[in-house]
Amino acid sequence: MASPEPEQVFQVDETPDETVVSKLAAKDSNKAGNDEQGEEVVNILELGIDPTSTETGATDPDNKTKDGNEEENTENLVVKKDRKKKKKARPARPQVDPSKVPERPPPQTGTVFNIWYNKWSGGDREDKYISQTKAEGRCNIAKDSGYTKADNIPGSYFCLFFARGLCPNGKNCNYLHRLPTVTDIFNPNVDCFGRDKRSDYRDDMGGVGSFMRQNRTIYVGRISVSDDIEEVVARHFAEWGDIERIRVLNSRGVGFVTYVNEANAQFAKEAMAHQSLDHNEVLNVRWATVDPNPLAKAREQRKLEEQAAEAVRRMLPPDFLEQLSAGALQPAKKRKM
């Protein structure tokens, strides 16, 4: 008995431009019918048509599989973009309007004006009137800090006018607009602003400082006496770096602030000069003299050694530090001559 013919077969319409499958082949339970359909499938493959392709709509008329794959690929791309997306550093903003910066000569603090150094010389170094005048600007690290042209140049110095809150250049400044860190190391004969130090301090303990010793303590005078004077001093001076120690003489309105890093002390001295705390006072910020206490000298020496060791540790690769901490590195043996 002959097997029944299948209900539907592939019908291929060949046109000069393209070949389109118009009907789908239905499965047949009969073996003979399946063989006949198999011959037609082979002919379709010879014509270059993929029965499982979703482009012709043969197996997926609604194109659900293709759309689903596109959605999954789009989601994967979005996830990858989110992973690669990093927070960009913001540019430093101008602290003052450049068009409103007045061009005025330096104040007369001496008797003779030196045209080569563009400043006065001779006479008293400290002007009583200027010391009582409040600073025109103040730096706000949270809002003013950002990247400048100096970030791409290794060994750049910090902006002195940025520390005083008066830099009009912003991101176009040739100096750094941020706080100093432990890794910012400069020559002992200059400060973090690139100014040359002297062999000895001035009589009033002002100015750049001396290169004969590392001074991390600044003197703060003319503080308004109040019950929370220690908290006020700590809050205002902690903005400029990590503080190691604060000592306040409540009865005299005087304080001594010691920073962990010398560069932060240099930055804080310029940033808080002639500034006010919570009251309308005008601070007198100077370098502190050497503490005659033997315990203070020992503490300072120990701190300098720890700071030097930390700076060297930061410069070494992490793998070497792990081996060093594990004791895997052995000292090289000396050769016998």
CSV table of C-alpha atoms in Angstrom, one decimal:
chain,number,residue,atom,x,y,z
A,1,MET,CA,0.0,0.0,0.0
A,2,ALA,CA,1.4,3.3,-1.0
A,3,SER,CA,2.1,5.9,1.7
A,4,PRO,CA,0.0,9.0,1.6
A,5,GLU,CA,1.5,12.2,0.2
A,6,PRO,CA,2.4,14.9,2.7
A,7,GLU,CA,-0.1,17.7,3.2
A,8,GLN,CA,2.3,20.6,2.5
A,9,VAL,CA,5.7,20.8,0.7
A,10,PHE,CA,8.2,23.6,0.2
A,11,GLN,CA,7.3,25.8,-2.8
A,12,VAL,CA,10.1,27.9,-4.0
A,13,ASP,CA,9.5,30.9,-6.3
A,14,GLU,CA,12.6,31.9,-8.2
A,15,THR,CA,12.6,35.4,-9.4
A,16,PRO,CA,15.5,37.3,-11.2
A,17,ASP,CA,16.2,39.3,-8.0
A,18,GLU,CA,15.7,37.0,-5.1
A,19,THR,CA,14.4,33.7,-3.9
A,20,VAL,CA,11.6,33.7,-1.3
A,21,VAL,CA,10.2,30.8,0.6
A,22,SER,CA,6.4,31.2,0.5
A,23,LYS,CA,5.3,28.2,2.5
A,24,LEU,CA,6.6,26.0,5.3
A,25,ALA,CA,7.0,22.3,5.3
A,26,ALA,CA,4.8,20.5,7.7
A,27,LYS,CA,6.1,17.5,9.6
A,28,ASP,CA,4.8,14.2,8.4
A,29,SER,CA,4.6,11.0,10.4
A,30,ASN,CA,5.2,8.9,7.3
A,31,LYS,CA,8.8,7.9,6.5
A,32,ALA,CA,8.3,8.1,2.8
A,33,GLY,CA,6.8,11.5,3.0
A,34,ASN,CA,9.8,12.6,5.1
A,35,ASP,CA,12.1,11.4,2.4
A,36,GLU,CA,10.4,13.3,-0.2
A,37,GLN,CA,10.5,16.5,1.9
A,38,GLY,CA,14.2,15.8,2.6
A,39,GLU,CA,14.9,16.0,-1.2
A,40,GLU,CA,13.2,19.4,-1.3
A,41,VAL,CA,15.2,20.7,1.7
A,42,VAL,CA,18.4,19.7,0.0
A,43,ASN,CA,17.3,21.7,-3.1
A,44,ILE,CA,16.5,24.7,-0.9
A,45,LEU,CA,20.0,24.6,0.7
A,46,GLU,CA,21.5,24.4,-2.8
A,47,LEU,CA,19.7,27.6,-3.6
A,48,GLY,CA,21.4,29.3,-0.7
A,49,ILE,CA,18.4,29.5,1.6
A,50,ASP,CA,18.8,28.8,5.4
A,51,PRO,CA,15.6,27.3,6.7
A,52,THR,CA,16.6,28.2,10.3
A,53,SER,CA,17.4,31.8,9.4
A,54,THR,CA,15.2,34.4,11.0
A,55,GLU,CA,15.7,36.9,8.2
A,56,THR,CA,13.2,35.2,5.9
A,57,GLY,CA,10.7,34.7,8.7
A,58,ALA,CA,10.6,30.9,8.1
A,59,THR,CA,10.9,29.7,11.6
A,60,ASP,CA,10.2,33.0,13.5
A,61,PRO,CA,7.5,35.0,11.6
A,62,ASP,CA,7.3,37.7,14.3
A,63,ASN,CA,11.1,38.2,14.5
A,64,LYS,CA,11.0,37.7,18.2
A,65,THR,CA,14.3,36.0,18.4
A,66,LYS,CA,16.2,38.7,16.5
A,67,ASP,CA,14.6,41.5,18.6
A,68,GLY,CA,15.4,39.6,21.8
A,69,ASN,CA,19.0,39.2,20.8
A,70,GLU,CA,19.3,42.9,19.9
A,71,GLU,CA,17.8,43.8,23.3
A,72,GLU,CA,20.3,41.5,25.1
A,73,ASN,CA,23.2,42.9,23.1
A,74,THR,CA,22.0,46.5,23.8
A,75,GLU,CA,21.8,45.7,27.5
A,76,ASN,CA,25.3,44.2,27.5
A,77,LEU,CA,26.7,47.2,25.8
A,78,VAL,CA,25.1,49.5,28.4
A,79,VAL,CA,26.5,47.4,31.2
A,80,LYS,CA,30.0,47.5,29.7
A,81,LYS,CA,29.7,51.3,29.2
A,82,ASP,CA,28.7,51.8,32.8
A,83,ARG,CA,31.6,49.7,34.0
A,84,LYS,CA,34.1,51.6,31.9
A,85,LYS,CA,32.6,55.0,32.9
A,86,LYS,CA,34.8,56.7,35.4
A,87,LYS,CA,34.4,59.9,37.3
A,88,LYS,CA,36.3,62.6,35.5
A,89,ALA,CA,38.3,65.1,37.4
A,90,ARG,CA,36.8,68.6,37.4
A,91,PRO,CA,38.7,71.6,36.2
A,92,ALA,CA,39.8,74.3,38.7
A,93,ARG,CA,37.5,77.3,38.7
A,94,PRO,CA,38.7,80.9,38.8
A,95,GLN,CA,38.5,82.2,42.3
A,96,VAL,CA,38.1,85.8,41.2
A,97,ASP,CA,36.9,87.5,38.1
A,98,PRO,CA,40.0,88.3,35.9
A,99,SER,CA,38.4,91.5,34.6
A,100,LYS,CA,38.1,92.8,38.2
A,101,VAL,CA,41.6,92.1,39.3
A,102,PRO,CA,43.2,95.5,40.0
A,103,GLU,CA,46.8,96.2,38.9
A,104,ARG,CA,48.4,98.1,41.8
A,105,PRO,CA,52.0,98.4,42.9
A,106,PRO,CA,53.2,96.3,45.9
A,107,PRO,CA,52.7,98.0,49.3
A,108,GLN,CA,55.5,100.1,50.7
A,109,THR,CA,57.1,98.0,53.4
A,110,GLY,CA,60.6,99.6,53.3
A,111,THR,CA,62.5,102.7,52.4
A,112,VAL,CA,64.1,101.8,49.0
A,113,PHE,CA,62.2,100.1,46.0
A,114,ASN,CA,64.3,97.5,44.2
A,115,ILE,CA,63.3,97.5,40.5
A,116,TRP,CA,65.0,94.1,40.0
A,117,TYR,CA,63.0,92.2,42.6
A,118,ASN,CA,59.9,94.4,42.3
A,119,LYS,CA,59.6,95.0,46.1
A,120,TRP,CA,60.7,97.4,48.8
A,121,SER,CA,63.8,96.8,50.9
A,122,GLY,CA,65.2,98.4,54.0
A,123,GLY,CA,63.2,99.5,57.0
A,124,ASP,CA,60.9,97.4,59.1
A,125,ARG,CA,59.9,94.1,57.5
A,126,GLU,CA,56.5,94.1,59.3
A,127,ASP,CA,54.0,96.8,58.5
A,128,LYS,CA,51.7,97.3,61.4
A,129,TYR,CA,48.9,98.6,59.1
A,130,ILE,CA,49.1,95.6,56.7
A,131,SER,CA,49.2,93.1,59.5
A,132,GLN,CA,45.8,94.5,60.8
A,133,THR,CA,44.2,94.4,57.4
A,134,LYS,CA,42.0,91.4,56.7
A,135,ALA,CA,42.7,89.2,53.6
A,136,GLU,CA,40.8,89.9,50.5
A,137,GLY,CA,40.0,86.3,49.6
A,138,ARG,CA,40.0,82.8,51.1
A,139,CYS,CA,40.5,79.5,49.5
A,140,ASN,CA,37.7,76.9,49.6
A,141,ILE,CA,39.3,73.5,48.9
A,142,ALA,CA,35.9,71.8,48.3
A,143,LYS,CA,34.9,74.2,45.5
A,144,ASP,CA,38.1,75.7,44.2
A,145,SER,CA,40.4,72.6,43.8
A,146,GLY,CA,40.7,70.9,40.4
A,147,TYR,CA,43.0,70.1,37.6
A,148,THR,CA,45.2,72.7,35.8
A,149,LYS,CA,47.9,72.7,33.2
A,150,ALA,CA,50.4,71.8,35.9
A,151,ASP,CA,48.9,68.4,36.5
A,152,ASN,CA,50.5,67.2,33.2
A,153,ILE,CA,54.0,68.4,34.3
A,154,PRO,CA,55.8,66.4,36.9
A,155,GLY,CA,57.4,68.4,39.7
A,156,SER,CA,55.1,71.4,39.4
A,157,TYR,CA,54.7,73.8,42.3
A,158,PHE,CA,51.5,74.9,44.0
A,159,CYS,CA,49.8,78.2,43.2
A,160,LEU,CA,50.4,80.8,45.9
A,161,PHE,CA,47.4,82.9,44.8
A,162,PHE,CA,45.2,79.8,44.9
A,163,ALA,CA,46.2,79.3,48.6
A,164,ARG,CA,45.2,82.9,49.2
A,165,GLY,CA,41.9,82.5,47.3
A,166,LEU,CA,42.9,85.1,44.6
A,167,CYS,CA,43.8,83.1,41.5
A,168,PRO,CA,41.9,84.3,38.4
A,169,ASN,CA,43.3,81.7,36.0
A,170,GLY,CA,41.5,78.6,37.0
A,171,LYS,CA,42.2,75.5,34.8
A,172,ASN,CA,44.6,77.6,32.7
A,173,CYS,CA,47.0,78.2,35.7
A,174,ASN,CA,50.5,76.9,35.4
A,175,TYR,CA,50.5,75.8,39.0
A,176,LEU,CA,48.7,73.1,41.0
A,177,HIS,CA,45.3,73.9,42.5
A,178,ARG,CA,45.0,71.3,45.2
A,179,LEU,CA,46.3,70.3,48.6
A,180,PRO,CA,49.8,68.9,49.0
A,181,THR,CA,50.2,65.2,49.8
A,182,VAL,CA,53.0,63.0,51.2
A,183,THR,CA,54.1,62.2,47.7
A,184,ASP,CA,54.7,65.9,46.8
A,185,ILE,CA,58.4,66.1,47.6
A,186,PHE,CA,60.4,69.2,46.8
A,187,ASN,CA,64.0,70.3,47.3
A,188,PRO,CA,64.8,71.5,50.8
A,189,ASN,CA,65.9,74.9,49.6
A,190,VAL,CA,62.4,75.8,48.2
A,191,ASP,CA,58.9,75.6,49.6
A,192,CYS,CA,55.8,74.0,48.0
A,193,PHE,CA,55.2,77.3,46.0
A,194,GLY,CA,58.7,77.3,44.5
A,195,ARG,CA,60.0,80.2,46.6
A,196,ASP,CA,63.6,80.1,47.8
A,197,LYS,CA,64.2,79.6,51.5
A,198,ARG,CA,66.9,81.3,53.5
A,199,SER,CA,69.5,80.0,55.8
A,200,ASP,CA,67.8,81.5,58.9
A,201,TYR,CA,64.4,82.7,59.8
A,202,ARG,CA,63.4,86.3,59.8
A,203,ASP,CA,63.3,88.1,63.1
A,204,ASP,CA,59.5,88.1,63.1
A,205,MET,CA,59.4,84.4,62.0
A,206,GLY,CA,57.5,85.3,58.9
A,207,GLY,CA,58.4,84.8,55.2
A,208,VAL,CA,59.2,81.6,53.4
A,209,GLY,CA,61.3,80.0,56.2
A,210,SER,CA,64.6,78.3,56.5
A,211,PHE,CA,66.2,75.3,54.8
A,212,MET,CA,68.3,74.4,57.9
A,213,ARG,CA,65.4,72.4,59.5
A,214,GLN,CA,62.1,71.0,58.6
A,215,ASN,CA,59.4,73.0,60.3
A,216,ARG,CA,55.8,71.5,60.5
A,217,THR,CA,54.5,73.8,63.2
A,218,ILE,CA,52.9,77.2,62.6
A,219,TYR,CA,52.2,79.9,65.3
A,220,VAL,CA,48.7,81.4,65.3
A,221,GLY,CA,48.1,84.7,67.2
A,222,ARG,CA,45.3,87.1,67.8
A,223,ILE,CA,42.7,84.4,68.3
A,224,SER,CA,39.4,85.6,69.9
A,225,VAL,CA,39.2,83.9,73.3
A,226,SER,CA,36.1,81.8,73.8
A,227,ASP,CA,35.0,78.6,75.5
A,228,ASP,CA,35.4,76.5,72.3
A,229,ILE,CA,38.6,78.0,71.1
A,230,GLU,CA,40.3,74.6,70.6
A,231,GLU,CA,37.4,73.3,68.5
A,232,VAL,CA,37.4,76.5,66.4
A,233,VAL,CA,41.1,76.3,65.7
A,234,ALA,CA,41.0,72.6,64.8
A,235,ARG,CA,38.0,73.0,62.5
A,236,HIS,CA,39.5,75.9,60.5
A,237,PHE,CA,43.1,74.5,60.2
A,238,ALA,CA,42.1,70.9,59.5
A,239,GLU,CA,41.0,72.0,56.0
A,240,TRP,CA,44.6,72.4,54.8
A,241,GLY,CA,45.8,68.9,55.7
A,242,ASP,CA,46.2,66.2,58.3
A,243,ILE,CA,47.0,67.6,61.7
A,244,GLU,CA,49.3,65.8,64.1
A,245,ARG,CA,49.0,68.0,67.2
A,246,ILE,CA,47.3,71.3,68.3
A,247,ARG,CA,48.2,73.3,71.4
A,248,VAL,CA,46.1,76.3,72.4
A,249,LEU,CA,46.8,78.8,75.2
A,250,ASN,CA,43.3,79.8,76.1
A,251,SER,CA,44.3,82.8,78.3
A,252,ARG,CA,46.5,84.4,75.7
A,253,GLY,CA,44.6,83.6,72.5
A,254,VAL,CA,47.6,81.8,70.9
A,255,GLY,CA,47.8,78.4,69.3
A,256,PHE,CA,50.4,76.1,67.7
A,257,VAL,CA,49.3,73.8,64.9
A,258,THR,CA,51.6,70.9,63.8
A,259,TYR,CA,50.8,69.2,60.5
A,260,VAL,CA,51.9,65.7,59.4
A,261,ASN,CA,53.5,67.1,56.3
A,262,GLU,CA,55.7,70.2,56.0
A,263,ALA,CA,54.1,71.2,52.7
A,264,ASN,CA,50.7,71.3,54.3
A,265,ALA,CA,52.1,73.6,57.0
A,266,GLN,CA,53.5,75.9,54.3
A,267,PHE,CA,50.2,75.9,52.5
A,268,ALA,CA,48.2,76.6,55.7
A,269,LYS,CA,50.5,79.5,56.6
A,270,GLU,CA,49.7,81.3,53.4
A,271,ALA,CA,46.0,80.3,53.3
A,272,MET,CA,45.2,81.5,56.9
A,273,ALA,CA,47.4,84.6,56.9
A,274,HIS,CA,45.2,87.6,57.9
A,275,GLN,CA,42.1,85.5,57.9
A,276,SER,CA,39.3,85.3,60.5
A,277,LEU,CA,37.9,82.3,62.4
A,278,ASP,CA,34.4,82.4,63.8
A,279,HIS,CA,34.8,86.0,64.9
A,280,ASN,CA,36.0,89.2,63.2
A,281,GLU,CA,39.6,88.9,64.3
A,282,VAL,CA,42.7,89.1,62.0
A,283,LEU,CA,45.0,86.2,62.6
A,284,ASN,CA,48.8,86.6,62.9
A,285,VAL,CA,50.3,83.4,61.4
A,286,ARG,CA,54.0,82.8,61.7
A,287,TRP,CA,56.5,80.0,61.8
A,288,ALA,CA,56.9,78.5,65.3
A,289,THR,CA,60.3,78.5,67.0
A,290,VAL,CA,62.1,75.3,68.1
A,291,ASP,CA,60.4,73.7,71.1
A,292,PRO,CA,63.1,73.4,73.9
A,293,ASN,CA,61.4,70.4,75.4
A,294,PRO,CA,63.6,67.3,75.0
A,295,LEU,CA,60.5,65.1,74.6
A,296,ALA,CA,59.3,67.3,71.7
A,297,LYS,CA,62.7,67.1,70.0
A,298,ALA,CA,62.7,63.3,70.3
A,299,ARG,CA,59.1,63.2,69.0
A,300,GLU,CA,60.1,65.4,66.0
A,301,GLN,CA,63.1,63.2,65.1
A,302,ARG,CA,61.0,60.1,65.3
A,303,LYS,CA,58.3,61.6,63.1
A,304,LEU,CA,60.8,62.7,60.4
A,305,GLU,CA,62.2,59.1,60.3
A,306,GLU,CA,58.7,57.7,59.9
A,307,GLN,CA,57.8,60.2,57.2
A,308,ALA,CA,61.0,59.4,55.2
A,309,ALA,CA,60.3,55.6,55.5
A,310,GLU,CA,56.7,56.1,54.3
A,311,ALA,CA,57.8,58.2,51.3
A,312,VAL,CA,60.2,55.4,50.3
A,313,ARG,CA,57.5,52.7,50.8
A,314,ARG,CA,55.1,54.6,48.5
A,315,MET,CA,57.7,54.6,45.7
A,316,LEU,CA,58.4,50.9,45.8
A,317,PRO,CA,56.3,48.4,43.8
A,318,PRO,CA,53.5,46.5,45.7
A,319,ASP,CA,55.0,43.1,44.8
A,320,PHE,CA,58.3,44.0,46.3
A,321,LEU,CA,56.6,45.2,49.5
A,322,GLU,CA,54.7,41.9,49.8
A,323,GLN,CA,57.9,39.9,49.5
A,324,LEU,CA,59.6,42.2,52.0
A,325,SER,CA,56.9,41.9,54.5
A,326,ALA,CA,56.8,38.1,54.1
A,327,GLY,CA,60.5,37.8,54.6
A,328,ALA,CA,61.1,36.2,51.3
A,329,LEU,CA,64.0,38.5,50.4
A,330,GLN,CA,67.3,37.6,51.8
A,331,PRO,CA,70.2,40.1,52.0
A,332,ALA,CA,72.9,39.5,49.4
A,333,LYS,CA,76.1,37.9,50.7
A,334,LYS,CA,79.3,39.8,50.4
A,335,ARG,CA,82.0,38.3,48.3
A,336,LYS,CA,85.3,37.5,49.8
A,337,MET,CA,88.2,39.3,48.3
